[in-house]
Amino acid sequence: MDESARERVAIIGTGLAGLTTAHLLQNDPKKRYAVTLLEQADSLSFDSASVAVKSHETGAVERVDLPMRASAGGYYANLNRMYRHLEVPMHPVRFLFVFAKALKQRGGEIGGPQDSSQSPSAAASAVPDGYFVHASNLHQLPPPRPAGYSTWRYLLEVLYLIICHAWFRAACFLVQPNDESFTEYLERIWLPRRYTTHYILPLMSSVSTCTHDELLAFPASDLVNYIKFSYGQQHYTVCGGVQQVQSRLSRGIEDIRVRSRVLEVVPQPSGKVLVRWQDAVGAHEQLFDRAVLAVSPDVASRLFAPLKTTGLDKIPTTWVESSVLTTASRAHSLVNSDDETSQGKVACMHHAAVEVEAASTQVITLRTQFSGVAGARSEALHTMPSGVVVSTCPLDGESEATQKRTLKTAGFRRTLRTVESRATVERILRGGRDGARSESWVNGENNVWLTGSWCWDGMVLLEGCVVSAMRVAEEFGVEVPWKK
């Protein structure tokens, strides 16, 4: 198709949802769309916070994603299909989840494994104030015993967990959630409170990067479906980090405008869409045939006036921080992976590690503060193969000990889910669950579409980015190649 005859589409935001939408439209077999990507940051945002970390001991350079990116088969079905279609290199990874209490720090400890030269099992057992270690998919039986537990105390805890775990799994498969919160569902299935507060909430709040109270307000269906579809599934990470995904999705897109902060998206009587943005040169505006907002709901409602009638601005969000920390046993530093001196040295540590176990099994410490002004919350401390630790939702990020060991900190806006926000999103995407058209704005009206991790009926995770991007592409009449 002649370039001038192609429909111009502005995609605002370059996270996974925006890039996936752009990739599908750019690679439309009928060549009907010309894509323009607009991003306010200095680079495409999906991989913008990730860093390359060099070990002073070995000289190896590892790409570390911020926030951590891992996907499980089953729940992430469309994400993994897309990765395979793009020929993104992936590897399986096993986790040892250490449940620990966040007691006062001692001697500058950061709460996770302190000696990265230990085996994963020994490191998990030695975590300060740990009260249980869970092996993903039960790949290690029995799991490592926390150092502070006697044999009898440990066996009693294992017996308690076997009963509670079986109870909860059976409920997830047999008791369908209603339009209720996770709190209401847990009360309805009579799950023991200690199992909820000490195991379910620390684990699932680390997945959702939110506090325990915020997680309890989620629709019960979000968590039940996640647990059902992830049960028994292998976890995967991308070899060399998600820059592999970003580079493949953006390949061939020529009109990418970074450092461009979109100010307003205005529907026109002609059916076109006016986009106004600001960059270092000044203010700009351009007419497009269609626009896609791949941003958080608060940003979308600020940019596009018709959304103010939908209640989208009332969907709760929270600010989440993630940091890369060094440990006492190994020294690391950040390097520029684009530098000639480090080119070719950035490796997937899963394949580069000498010890197979150290690469394929990784320790994630879920350090929980059970009381406080903000309520109960958990910090996830993920020990990477190179020895650095990725801390997400830090409990004491401002402490002097943590600051001294921080190599990089990045923040991102997390959209939260509630029963009410679920109804709002459903109404926008499908005009209401009963199929009747909503009186307020719906997706695609005025030639404007929404996409993002929150634009589907499920957990606010990468799978939602892909599913919502696929939906937009299909509404544009574009075939999704990995659905075949």
PDB file of N, CA, C and O in Angstrom, residues 370-429:
ATOM      1  N   PHE A 370       4.843  -7.214  59.750  1.00  0.00           N
ATOM      2  CA  PHE A 370       3.462  -7.574  60.048  1.00  0.00           C
ATOM      3  C   PHE A 370       2.660  -6.465  60.711  1.00  0.00           C
ATOM      4  O   PHE A 370       1.450  -6.585  60.860  1.00  0.00           O
ATOM      5  N   SER A 371       3.301  -5.395  61.106  1.00  0.00           N
ATOM      6  CA  SER A 371       2.580  -4.269  61.698  1.00  0.00           C
ATOM      7  C   SER A 371       3.279  -2.969  61.309  1.00  0.00           C
ATOM      8  O   SER A 371       4.431  -2.987  60.877  1.00  0.00           O
ATOM      9  N   GLY A 372       2.586  -1.882  61.463  1.00  0.00           N
ATOM     10  CA  GLY A 372       3.155  -0.586  61.111  1.00  0.00           C
ATOM     11  C   GLY A 372       2.066   0.372  60.680  1.00  0.00           C
ATOM     12  O   GLY A 372       0.895  -0.009  60.524  1.00  0.00           O
ATOM     13  N   VAL A 373       2.451   1.632  60.486  1.00  0.00           N
ATOM     14  CA  VAL A 373       1.488   2.661  60.102  1.00  0.00           C
ATOM     15  C   VAL A 373       0.813   2.315  58.777  1.00  0.00           C
ATOM     16  O   VAL A 373      -0.388   2.501  58.593  1.00  0.00           O
ATOM     17  N   ALA A 374       1.592   1.781  57.830  1.00  0.00           N
ATOM     18  CA  ALA A 374       1.061   1.455  56.498  1.00  0.00           C
ATOM     19  C   ALA A 374       0.433   0.066  56.450  1.00  0.00           C
ATOM     20  O   ALA A 374      -0.010  -0.369  55.392  1.00  0.00           O
ATOM     21  N   GLY A 375       0.367  -0.623  57.590  1.00  0.00           N
ATOM     22  CA  GLY A 375      -0.177  -1.966  57.591  1.00  0.00           C
ATOM     23  C   GLY A 375       0.882  -2.986  57.197  1.00  0.00           C
ATOM     24  O   GLY A 375       2.043  -2.650  56.939  1.00  0.00           O
ATOM     25  N   ALA A 376       0.498  -4.247  57.133  1.00  0.00           N
ATOM     26  CA  ALA A 376       1.442  -5.312  56.793  1.00  0.00           C
ATOM     27  C   ALA A 376       1.898  -5.187  55.337  1.00  0.00           C
ATOM     28  O   ALA A 376       1.094  -4.921  54.445  1.00  0.00           O
ATOM     29  N   ARG A 377       3.179  -5.392  55.106  1.00  0.00           N
ATOM     30  CA  ARG A 377       3.719  -5.345  53.747  1.00  0.00           C
ATOM     31  C   ARG A 377       4.968  -6.190  53.669  1.00  0.00           C
ATOM     32  O   ARG A 377       5.622  -6.462  54.688  1.00  0.00           O
ATOM     33  N   SER A 378       5.290  -6.612  52.463  1.00  0.00           N
ATOM     34  CA  SER A 378       6.433  -7.512  52.262  1.00  0.00           C
ATOM     35  C   SER A 378       7.392  -6.928  51.244  1.00  0.00           C
ATOM     36  O   SER A 378       6.982  -6.340  50.240  1.00  0.00           O
ATOM     37  N   GLU A 379       8.662  -7.128  51.513  1.00  0.00           N
ATOM     38  CA  GLU A 379       9.727  -6.760  50.582  1.00  0.00           C
ATOM     39  C   GLU A 379      10.249  -8.032  49.933  1.00  0.00           C
ATOM     40  O   GLU A 379      10.462  -9.044  50.611  1.00  0.00           O
ATOM     41  N   ALA A 380      10.428  -8.005  48.625  1.00  0.00           N
ATOM     42  CA  ALA A 380      11.008  -9.143  47.910  1.00  0.00           C
ATOM     43  C   ALA A 380      12.474  -8.866  47.641  1.00  0.00           C
ATOM     44  O   ALA A 380      12.826  -7.830  47.069  1.00  0.00           O
ATOM     45  N   LEU A 381      13.340  -9.796  48.056  1.00  0.00           N
ATOM     46  CA  LEU A 381      14.778  -9.688  47.843  1.00  0.00           C
ATOM     47  C   LEU A 381      15.217 -10.867  46.984  1.00  0.00           C
ATOM     48  O   LEU A 381      15.289 -12.002  47.459  1.00  0.00           O
ATOM     49  N   HIS A 382      15.463 -10.597  45.706  1.00  0.00           N
ATOM     50  CA  HIS A 382      15.780 -11.646  44.732  1.00  0.00           C
ATOM     51  C   HIS A 382      17.282 -11.676  44.489  1.00  0.00           C
ATOM     52  O   HIS A 382      17.851 -10.730  43.936  1.00  0.00           O
ATOM     53  N   THR A 383      17.938 -12.745  44.911  1.00  0.00           N
ATOM     54  CA  THR A 383      19.375 -12.894  44.712  1.00  0.00           C
ATOM     55  C   THR A 383      19.636 -13.430  43.306  1.00  0.00           C
ATOM     56  O   THR A 383      19.242 -14.545  42.966  1.00  0.00           O
ATOM     57  N   MET A 384      20.302 -12.608  42.502  1.00  0.00           N
ATOM     58  CA  MET A 384      20.574 -12.968  41.114  1.00  0.00           C
ATOM     59  C   MET A 384      21.799 -13.883  41.028  1.00  0.00           C
ATOM     60  O   MET A 384      22.605 -13.957  41.956  1.00  0.00           O
ATOM     61  N   PRO A 385      21.977 -14.602  39.888  1.00  0.00           N
ATOM     62  CA  PRO A 385      23.129 -15.501  39.742  1.00  0.00           C
ATOM     63  C   PRO A 385      24.476 -14.807  39.939  1.00  0.00           C
ATOM     64  O   PRO A 385      25.420 -15.414  40.439  1.00  0.00           O
ATOM     65  N   SER A 386      24.578 -13.518  39.568  1.00  0.00           N
ATOM     66  CA  SER A 386      25.848 -12.800  39.717  1.00  0.00           C
ATOM     67  C   SER A 386      26.136 -12.435  41.165  1.00  0.00           C
ATOM     68  O   SER A 386      27.258 -12.059  41.500  1.00  0.00           O
ATOM     69  N   GLY A 387      25.123 -12.523  42.045  1.00  0.00           N
ATOM     70  CA  GLY A 387      25.320 -12.191  43.452  1.00  0.00           C
ATOM     71  C   GLY A 387      24.653 -10.915  43.893  1.00  0.00           C
ATOM     72  O   GLY A 387      24.507 -10.680  45.092  1.00  0.00           O
ATOM     73  N   VAL A 388      24.243 -10.043  42.960  1.00  0.00           N
ATOM     74  CA  VAL A 388      23.520  -8.832  43.366  1.00  0.00           C
ATOM     75  C   VAL A 388      22.109  -9.218  43.802  1.00  0.00           C
ATOM     76  O   VAL A 388      21.600 -10.286  43.457  1.00  0.00           O
ATOM     77  N   VAL A 389      21.482  -8.338  44.565  1.00  0.00           N
ATOM     78  CA  VAL A 389      20.134  -8.574  45.069  1.00  0.00           C
ATOM     79  C   VAL A 389      19.212  -7.492  44.534  1.00  0.00           C
ATOM     80  O   VAL A 389      19.529  -6.293  44.627  1.00  0.00           O
ATOM     81  N   VAL A 390      18.076  -7.903  43.969  1.00  0.00           N
ATOM     82  CA  VAL A 390      17.061  -6.950  43.516  1.00  0.00           C
ATOM     83  C   VAL A 390      16.003  -6.841  44.608  1.00  0.00           C
ATOM     84  O   VAL A 390      15.335  -7.822  44.944  1.00  0.00           O
ATOM     85  N   SER A 391      15.888  -5.652  45.178  1.00  0.00           N
ATOM     86  CA  SER A 391      14.911  -5.385  46.239  1.00  0.00           C
ATOM     87  C   SER A 391      13.720  -4.655  45.646  1.00  0.00           C
ATOM     88  O   SER A 391      13.881  -3.631  44.982  1.00  0.00           O
ATOM     89  N   THR A 392      12.515  -5.170  45.880  1.00  0.00           N
ATOM     90  CA  THR A 392      11.289  -4.536  45.401  1.00  0.00           C
ATOM     91  C   THR A 392      10.368  -4.278  46.585  1.00  0.00           C
ATOM     92  O   THR A 392      10.204  -5.132  47.448  1.00  0.00           O
ATOM     93  N   CYS A 393       9.789  -3.077  46.625  1.00  0.00           N
ATOM     94  CA  CYS A 393       8.976  -2.625  47.762  1.00  0.00           C
ATOM     95  C   CYS A 393       9.801  -2.649  49.049  1.00  0.00           C
ATOM     96  O   CYS A 393       9.452  -3.342  50.021  1.00  0.00           O
ATOM     97  N   PRO A 394      10.944  -1.922  49.082  1.00  0.00           N
ATOM     98  CA  PRO A 394      11.839  -1.995  50.238  1.00  0.00           C
ATOM     99  C   PRO A 394      11.174  -1.517  51.526  1.00  0.00           C
ATOM    100  O   PRO A 394      10.404  -0.559  51.528  1.00  0.00           O
ATOM    101  N   LEU A 395      11.492  -2.202  52.620  1.00  0.00           N
ATOM    102  CA  LEU A 395      10.965  -1.821  53.929  1.00  0.00           C
ATOM    103  C   LEU A 395      11.824  -0.756  54.584  1.00  0.00           C
ATOM    104  O   LEU A 395      11.343   0.053  55.367  1.00  0.00           O
ATOM    105  N   ASP A 396      13.114  -0.760  54.290  1.00  0.00           N
ATOM    106  CA  ASP A 396      14.027   0.215  54.895  1.00  0.00           C
ATOM    107  C   ASP A 396      15.003   0.736  53.840  1.00  0.00           C
ATOM    108  O   ASP A 396      16.214   0.748  54.046  1.00  0.00           O
ATOM    109  N   GLY A 397      14.466   1.165  52.709  1.00  0.00           N
ATOM    110  CA  GLY A 397      15.304   1.639  51.616  1.00  0.00           C
ATOM    111  C   GLY A 397      16.084   2.890  51.943  1.00  0.00           C
ATOM    112  O   GLY A 397      17.089   3.188  51.304  1.00  0.00           O
ATOM    113  N   GLU A 398      15.622   3.654  52.936  1.00  0.00           N
ATOM    114  CA  GLU A 398      16.304   4.900  53.283  1.00  0.00           C
ATOM    115  C   GLU A 398      17.359   4.707  54.366  1.00  0.00           C
ATOM    116  O   GLU A 398      18.017   5.660  54.766  1.00  0.00           O
ATOM    117  N   SER A 399      17.520   3.491  54.879  1.00  0.00           N
ATOM    118  CA  SER A 399      18.516   3.267  55.924  1.00  0.00           C
ATOM    119  C   SER A 399      19.916   3.442  55.349  1.00  0.00           C
ATOM    120  O   SER A 399      20.166   3.247  54.160  1.00  0.00           O
ATOM    121  N   GLU A 400      20.841   3.802  56.222  1.00  0.00           N
ATOM    122  CA  GLU A 400      22.214   4.062  55.781  1.00  0.00           C
ATOM    123  C   GLU A 400      22.861   2.811  55.196  1.00  0.00           C
ATOM    124  O   GLU A 400      23.553   2.864  54.178  1.00  0.00           O
ATOM    125  N   ALA A 401      22.591   1.648  55.830  1.00  0.00           N
ATOM    126  CA  ALA A 401      23.178   0.394  55.349  1.00  0.00           C
ATOM    127  C   ALA A 401      22.710   0.068  53.943  1.00  0.00           C
ATOM    128  O   ALA A 401      23.499  -0.361  53.094  1.00  0.00           O
ATOM    129  N   THR A 402      21.405   0.280  53.688  1.00  0.00           N
ATOM    130  CA  THR A 402      20.865  -0.015  52.355  1.00  0.00           C
ATOM    131  C   THR A 402      21.380   0.974  51.328  1.00  0.00           C
ATOM    132  O   THR A 402      21.732   0.598  50.202  1.00  0.00           O
ATOM    133  N   GLN A 403      21.443   2.245  51.686  1.00  0.00           N
ATOM    134  CA  GLN A 403      21.912   3.263  50.751  1.00  0.00           C
ATOM    135  C   GLN A 403      23.341   2.997  50.294  1.00  0.00           C
ATOM    136  O   GLN A 403      23.675   3.204  49.129  1.00  0.00           O
ATOM    137  N   LYS A 404      24.174   2.513  51.206  1.00  0.00           N
ATOM    138  CA  LYS A 404      25.569   2.253  50.855  1.00  0.00           C
ATOM    139  C   LYS A 404      25.694   1.136  49.831  1.00  0.00           C
ATOM    140  O   LYS A 404      26.659   1.086  49.071  1.00  0.00           O
ATOM    141  N   ARG A 405      24.739   0.223  49.821  1.00  0.00           N
ATOM    142  CA  ARG A 405      24.824  -0.930  48.925  1.00  0.00           C
ATOM    143  C   ARG A 405      23.967  -0.786  47.677  1.00  0.00           C
ATOM    144  O   ARG A 405      23.879  -1.715  46.879  1.00  0.00           O
ATOM    145  N   THR A 406      23.313   0.331  47.497  1.00  0.00           N
ATOM    146  CA  THR A 406      22.414   0.533  46.361  1.00  0.00           C
ATOM    147  C   THR A 406      23.184   0.964  45.124  1.00  0.00           C
ATOM    148  O   THR A 406      23.869   1.987  45.127  1.00  0.00           O
ATOM    149  N   LEU A 407      23.076   0.192  44.061  1.00  0.00           N
ATOM    150  CA  LEU A 407      23.689   0.549  42.786  1.00  0.00           C
ATOM    151  C   LEU A 407      22.741   1.353  41.907  1.00  0.00           C
ATOM    152  O   LEU A 407      23.156   2.245  41.174  1.00  0.00           O
ATOM    153  N   LYS A 408      21.459   1.015  41.963  1.00  0.00           N
ATOM    154  CA  LYS A 408      20.475   1.686  41.109  1.00  0.00           C
ATOM    155  C   LYS A 408      19.096   1.526  41.731  1.00  0.00           C
ATOM    156  O   LYS A 408      18.764   0.451  42.235  1.00  0.00           O
ATOM    157  N   THR A 409      18.299   2.590  41.710  1.00  0.00           N
ATOM    158  CA  THR A 409      16.908   2.532  42.154  1.00  0.00           C
ATOM    159  C   THR A 409      16.017   3.074  41.046  1.00  0.00           C
ATOM    160  O   THR A 409      16.327   4.099  40.434  1.00  0.00           O
ATOM    161  N   ALA A 410      14.933   2.381  40.776  1.00  0.00           N
ATOM    162  CA  ALA A 410      13.964   2.822  39.768  1.00  0.00           C
ATOM    163  C   ALA A 410      12.568   2.735  40.361  1.00  0.00           C
ATOM    164  O   ALA A 410      12.306   1.897  41.237  1.00  0.00           O
ATOM    165  N   GLY A 411      11.691   3.609  39.915  1.00  0.00           N
ATOM    166  CA  GLY A 411      10.316   3.595  40.386  1.00  0.00           C
ATOM    167  C   GLY A 411       9.338   3.469  39.233  1.00  0.00           C
ATOM    168  O   GLY A 411       9.647   3.845  38.098  1.00  0.00           O
ATOM    169  N   PHE A 412       8.179   2.912  39.523  1.00  0.00           N
ATOM    170  CA  PHE A 412       7.151   2.803  38.493  1.00  0.00           C
ATOM    171  C   PHE A 412       5.776   2.859  39.143  1.00  0.00           C
ATOM    172  O   PHE A 412       5.615   2.566  40.325  1.00  0.00           O
ATOM    173  N   ARG A 413       4.801   3.278  38.356  1.00  0.00           N
ATOM    174  CA  ARG A 413       3.425   3.404  38.819  1.00  0.00           C
ATOM    175  C   ARG A 413       2.698   2.075  38.640  1.00  0.00           C
ATOM    176  O   ARG A 413       2.630   1.547  37.546  1.00  0.00           O
ATOM    177  N   ARG A 414       2.184   1.522  39.726  1.00  0.00           N
ATOM    178  CA  ARG A 414       1.462   0.248  39.692  1.00  0.00           C
ATOM    179  C   ARG A 414      -0.033   0.504  39.824  1.00  0.00           C
ATOM    180  O   ARG A 414      -0.472   1.184  40.748  1.00  0.00           O
ATOM    181  N   THR A 415      -0.801  -0.009  38.891  1.00  0.00           N
ATOM    182  CA  THR A 415      -2.260   0.076  38.965  1.00  0.00           C
ATOM    183  C   THR A 415      -2.775  -1.038  39.872  1.00  0.00           C
ATOM    184  O   THR A 415      -2.373  -2.189  39.732  1.00  0.00           O
ATOM    185  N   LEU A 416      -3.645  -0.671  40.800  1.00  0.00           N
ATOM    186  CA  LEU A 416      -4.217  -1.638  41.733  1.00  0.00           C
ATOM    187  C   LEU A 416      -5.594  -2.078  41.247  1.00  0.00           C
ATOM    188  O   LEU A 416      -6.221  -1.396  40.437  1.00  0.00           O
ATOM    189  N   ARG A 417      -6.041  -3.189  41.772  1.00  0.00           N
ATOM    190  CA  ARG A 417      -7.350  -3.725  41.397  1.00  0.00           C
ATOM    191  C   ARG A 417      -8.279  -3.733  42.602  1.00  0.00           C
ATOM    192  O   ARG A 417      -7.862  -4.031  43.731  1.00  0.00           O
ATOM    193  N   THR A 418      -9.534  -3.406  42.379  1.00  0.00           N
ATOM    194  CA  THR A 418     -10.594  -3.565  43.372  1.00  0.00           C
ATOM    195  C   THR A 418     -11.816  -4.106  42.644  1.00  0.00           C
ATOM    196  O   THR A 418     -11.849  -4.134  41.402  1.00  0.00           O
ATOM    197  N   VAL A 419     -12.802  -4.522  43.389  1.00  0.00           N
ATOM    198  CA  VAL A 419     -14.042  -4.984  42.769  1.00  0.00           C
ATOM    199  C   VAL A 419     -14.662  -3.859  41.945  1.00  0.00           C
ATOM    200  O   VAL A 419     -15.171  -4.070  40.832  1.00  0.00           O
ATOM    201  N   GLU A 420     -14.591  -2.624  42.477  1.00  0.00           N
ATOM    202  CA  GLU A 420     -15.165  -1.475  41.776  1.00  0.00           C
ATOM    203  C   GLU A 420     -14.371  -1.136  40.519  1.00  0.00           C
ATOM    204  O   GLU A 420     -14.951  -0.843  39.464  1.00  0.00           O
ATOM    205  N   SER A 421     -13.043  -1.147  40.609  1.00  0.00           N
ATOM    206  CA  SER A 421     -12.238  -0.810  39.432  1.00  0.00           C
ATOM    207  C   SER A 421     -12.375  -1.873  38.347  1.00  0.00           C
ATOM    208  O   SER A 421     -12.322  -1.577  37.151  1.00  0.00           O
ATOM    209  N   ARG A 422     -12.574  -3.125  38.762  1.00  0.00           N
ATOM    210  CA  ARG A 422     -12.804  -4.181  37.782  1.00  0.00           C
ATOM    211  C   ARG A 422     -14.062  -3.887  36.973  1.00  0.00           C
ATOM    212  O   ARG A 422     -14.078  -4.039  35.740  1.00  0.00           O
ATOM    213  N   ALA A 423     -15.129  -3.464  37.648  1.00  0.00           N
ATOM    214  CA  ALA A 423     -16.376  -3.146  36.958  1.00  0.00           C
ATOM    215  C   ALA A 423     -16.178  -1.965  36.007  1.00  0.00           C
ATOM    216  O   ALA A 423     -16.723  -1.949  34.898  1.00  0.00           O
ATOM    217  N   THR A 424     -15.370  -0.981  36.423  1.00  0.00           N
ATOM    218  CA  THR A 424     -15.100   0.183  35.571  1.00  0.00           C
ATOM    219  C   THR A 424     -14.377  -0.232  34.296  1.00  0.00           C
ATOM    220  O   THR A 424     -14.749   0.173  33.186  1.00  0.00           O
ATOM    221  N   VAL A 425     -13.345  -1.053  34.440  1.00  0.00           N
ATOM    222  CA  VAL A 425     -12.577  -1.500  33.276  1.00  0.00           C
ATOM    223  C   VAL A 425     -13.437  -2.363  32.358  1.00  0.00           C
ATOM    224  O   VAL A 425     -13.409  -2.212  31.128  1.00  0.00           O
ATOM    225  N   GLU A 426     -14.231  -3.257  32.935  1.00  0.00           N
ATOM    226  CA  GLU A 426     -15.123  -4.108  32.134  1.00  0.00           C
ATOM    227  C   GLU A 426     -16.105  -3.254  31.330  1.00  0.00           C
ATOM    228  O   GLU A 426     -16.389  -3.534  30.164  1.00  0.00           O
ATOM    229  N   ARG A 427     -16.615  -2.218  31.954  1.00  0.00           N
ATOM    230  CA  ARG A 427     -17.585  -1.338  31.291  1.00  0.00           C
ATOM    231  C   ARG A 427     -16.938  -0.610  30.115  1.00  0.00           C
ATOM    232  O   ARG A 427     -17.538  -0.459  29.043  1.00  0.00           O
ATOM    233  N   ILE A 428     -15.703  -0.173  30.295  1.00  0.00           N
ATOM    234  CA  ILE A 428     -14.991   0.538  29.229  1.00  0.00           C
ATOM    235  C   ILE A 428     -14.633  -0.406  28.082  1.00  0.00           C
ATOM    236  O   ILE A 428     -14.787  -0.067  26.906  1.00  0.00           O
ATOM    237  N   LEU A 429     -14.174  -1.597  28.420  1.00  0.00           N
ATOM    238  CA  LEU A 429     -13.694  -2.522  27.387  1.00  0.00           C
ATOM    239  C   LEU A 429     -14.814  -3.226  26.646  1.00  0.00           C
ATOM    240  O   LEU A 429     -14.721  -3.491  25.451  1.00  0.00           O
TER     241      LEU A 429
END
